[in-house]
Amino acid sequence: MSEVFLLSESQMERIEPFFPLAHGVPRVDDRRVLSGIVYVIRNGLQWKDAPKAYGPHKTLYNRFIRWSRLGVFDRIFVALTEQAGRSKRLMIDATHLKAHRTSASLLKKGLFSAISGGQKVG
């Protein structure tokens, strides 16, 4: 896990149209931050364990939360599945992930609006 993962330029070009506009202070390097988010989630790390190469872990966490609430990641996933010519349903095998007991509250908070509309937890 010591090798730093970076999204490629072509990957960034495909997802950049879905980024929200920056208001006020320009955002830090999108490629570095999004690569860090992918790295943390892919490896099942806590935000504080992200390699320093991705910048402050708080930046990764804040961007993930903010963009999740705005539906940015939902729109990216939908667009990528449509571009691939597959059905509009995206399924992720997460059997290897360990969910914290508070993870069910993410649906209640609306962080994954694409799936939480018809599903109510609890």
mmCIF file of C-alpha atoms in Angstrom:
data_model
loop_
_atom_site.group_PDB
_atom_site.id
_atom_site.type_symbol
_atom_site.label_atom_id
_atom_site.label_comp_id
_atom_site.label_asym_id
_atom_site.label_seq_id
_atom_site.Cartn_x
_atom_site.Cartn_y
_atom_site.Cartn_z
ATOM 1 C CA MET A 1 0.000 0.000 0.000
ATOM 2 C CA SER A 2 3.013 2.273 -0.051
ATOM 3 C CA GLU A 3 2.634 3.056 -3.750
ATOM 4 C CA VAL A 4 0.711 6.265 -4.425
ATOM 5 C CA PHE A 5 -2.342 5.862 -6.679
ATOM 6 C CA LEU A 6 -3.221 8.693 -9.071
ATOM 7 C CA LEU A 7 -6.159 8.917 -11.425
ATOM 8 C CA SER A 8 -4.971 9.199 -15.034
ATOM 9 C CA GLU A 9 -5.450 12.319 -17.131
ATOM 10 C CA SER A 10 -8.051 10.531 -19.279
ATOM 11 C CA GLN A 11 -9.972 9.442 -16.175
ATOM 12 C CA MET A 12 -9.959 13.011 -14.892
ATOM 13 C CA GLU A 13 -11.214 14.316 -18.250
ATOM 14 C CA ARG A 14 -14.175 11.926 -18.071
ATOM 15 C CA ILE A 15 -15.271 12.987 -14.586
ATOM 16 C CA GLU A 16 -14.342 16.699 -14.555
ATOM 17 C CA PRO A 17 -17.623 17.869 -16.128
ATOM 18 C CA PHE A 18 -19.434 16.672 -12.987
ATOM 19 C CA PHE A 19 -17.362 18.708 -10.533
ATOM 20 C CA PRO A 20 -19.169 21.604 -8.866
ATOM 21 C CA LEU A 21 -17.973 25.109 -9.658
ATOM 22 C CA ALA A 22 -15.427 26.557 -7.272
ATOM 23 C CA HIS A 23 -16.713 29.612 -5.431
ATOM 24 C CA GLY A 24 -14.290 32.019 -3.803
ATOM 25 C CA VAL A 25 -10.981 30.325 -3.018
ATOM 26 C CA PRO A 26 -9.881 27.883 -5.753
ATOM 27 C CA ARG A 27 -9.918 24.207 -4.770
ATOM 28 C CA VAL A 28 -6.700 22.350 -4.167
ATOM 29 C CA ASP A 29 -5.569 19.879 -6.835
ATOM 30 C CA ASP A 30 -8.673 17.845 -7.730
ATOM 31 C CA ARG A 31 -6.646 14.950 -9.139
ATOM 32 C CA ARG A 32 -4.602 14.544 -5.958
ATOM 33 C CA VAL A 33 -7.598 14.819 -3.625
ATOM 34 C CA LEU A 34 -9.874 12.481 -5.603
ATOM 35 C CA SER A 35 -7.048 9.976 -5.978
ATOM 36 C CA GLY A 36 -6.635 10.102 -2.208
ATOM 37 C CA ILE A 37 -10.346 9.504 -1.685
ATOM 38 C CA VAL A 38 -10.270 6.499 -4.021
ATOM 39 C CA TYR A 39 -7.131 5.182 -2.306
ATOM 40 C CA VAL A 40 -8.646 5.435 1.181
ATOM 41 C CA ILE A 41 -11.935 3.807 0.182
ATOM 42 C CA ARG A 42 -10.318 1.112 -1.986
ATOM 43 C CA ASN A 43 -7.952 0.081 0.804
ATOM 44 C CA GLY A 44 -10.522 0.363 3.603
ATOM 45 C CA LEU A 45 -8.444 2.902 5.519
ATOM 46 C CA GLN A 46 -9.502 5.516 7.992
ATOM 47 C CA TRP A 47 -9.121 9.055 6.676
ATOM 48 C CA LYS A 48 -6.311 9.782 9.127
ATOM 49 C CA ASP A 49 -4.295 6.890 7.648
ATOM 50 C CA ALA A 50 -4.174 8.355 4.134
ATOM 51 C CA PRO A 51 -0.620 8.788 2.823
ATOM 52 C CA LYS A 52 0.760 12.316 3.141
ATOM 53 C CA ALA A 53 1.188 12.444 -0.661
ATOM 54 C CA TYR A 54 -2.573 13.098 -0.959
ATOM 55 C CA GLY A 55 -2.462 16.101 1.343
ATOM 56 C CA PRO A 56 -4.173 16.608 4.695
ATOM 57 C CA HIS A 57 -6.592 13.826 5.592
ATOM 58 C CA LYS A 58 -9.141 16.442 6.668
ATOM 59 C CA THR A 59 -9.186 17.795 3.096
ATOM 60 C CA LEU A 60 -9.923 14.323 1.726
ATOM 61 C CA TYR A 61 -12.680 13.772 4.268
ATOM 62 C CA ASN A 62 -14.275 17.200 3.798
ATOM 63 C CA ARG A 63 -14.290 16.893 0.000
ATOM 64 C CA PHE A 64 -15.797 13.409 0.184
ATOM 65 C CA ILE A 65 -18.572 14.500 2.547
ATOM 66 C CA ARG A 66 -19.321 17.756 0.719
ATOM 67 C CA TRP A 67 -19.421 16.191 -2.739
ATOM 68 C CA SER A 68 -21.431 13.201 -1.480
ATOM 69 C CA ARG A 69 -24.097 15.534 -0.117
ATOM 70 C CA LEU A 70 -24.143 17.443 -3.414
ATOM 71 C CA GLY A 71 -24.617 14.180 -5.336
ATOM 72 C CA VAL A 72 -21.388 14.623 -7.322
ATOM 73 C CA PHE A 73 -20.281 11.010 -6.913
ATOM 74 C CA ASP A 74 -23.779 9.724 -7.746
ATOM 75 C CA ARG A 75 -23.729 11.671 -11.018
ATOM 76 C CA ILE A 76 -20.219 10.451 -11.855
ATOM 77 C CA PHE A 77 -21.181 6.800 -11.272
ATOM 78 C CA VAL A 78 -24.363 7.120 -13.327
ATOM 79 C CA ALA A 79 -22.519 8.786 -16.218
ATOM 80 C CA LEU A 80 -19.712 6.234 -16.217
ATOM 81 C CA THR A 81 -22.130 3.313 -16.288
ATOM 82 C CA GLU A 82 -24.081 4.928 -19.129
ATOM 83 C CA GLN A 83 -20.888 5.564 -21.096
ATOM 84 C CA ALA A 84 -19.957 1.924 -20.694
ATOM 85 C CA GLY A 85 -23.219 0.933 -22.376
ATOM 86 C CA ARG A 86 -24.431 -1.099 -19.444
ATOM 87 C CA SER A 87 -27.698 -0.914 -17.598
ATOM 88 C CA LYS A 88 -28.404 2.035 -15.336
ATOM 89 C CA ARG A 89 -28.049 -0.137 -12.253
ATOM 90 C CA LEU A 90 -24.627 -0.094 -10.617
ATOM 91 C CA MET A 91 -23.764 -2.890 -8.236
ATOM 92 C CA ILE A 92 -20.672 -2.901 -6.082
ATOM 93 C CA ASP A 93 -19.480 -6.053 -4.377
ATOM 94 C CA ALA A 94 -18.516 -4.822 -0.941
ATOM 95 C CA THR A 95 -18.317 -8.132 0.832
ATOM 96 C CA HIS A 96 -14.732 -7.430 1.861
ATOM 97 C CA LEU A 97 -15.571 -4.133 3.543
ATOM 98 C CA LYS A 98 -16.169 -3.820 7.245
ATOM 99 C CA ALA A 99 -18.977 -1.387 8.016
ATOM 100 C CA HIS A 100 -18.960 0.546 11.237
ATOM 101 C CA ARG A 101 -22.128 0.280 13.301
ATOM 102 C CA THR A 102 -22.954 3.916 12.514
ATOM 103 C CA SER A 103 -22.680 3.443 8.749
ATOM 104 C CA ALA A 104 -26.451 2.957 8.421
ATOM 105 C CA SER A 105 -26.922 6.573 9.449
ATOM 106 C CA LEU A 106 -25.276 7.711 6.191
ATOM 107 C CA LEU A 107 -28.459 6.863 4.308
ATOM 108 C CA LYS A 108 -30.544 8.819 6.799
ATOM 109 C CA LYS A 109 -28.262 11.819 6.399
ATOM 110 C CA GLY A 110 -28.733 11.711 2.627
ATOM 111 C CA LEU A 111 -25.098 11.088 1.681
ATOM 112 C CA PHE A 112 -26.148 8.555 -0.936
ATOM 113 C CA SER A 113 -29.302 10.088 -2.306
ATOM 114 C CA ALA A 114 -29.391 7.865 -5.387
ATOM 115 C CA ILE A 115 -30.066 4.809 -3.247
ATOM 116 C CA SER A 116 -31.649 6.294 -0.162
ATOM 117 C CA GLY A 117 -34.792 7.563 -1.911
ATOM 118 C CA GLY A 118 -36.657 4.267 -1.758
ATOM 119 C CA GLN A 119 -34.826 2.693 1.134
ATOM 120 C CA LYS A 120 -35.282 3.816 4.708
ATOM 121 C CA VAL A 121 -33.037 2.445 7.397
ATOM 122 C CA GLY A 122 -34.358 1.566 10.773
#
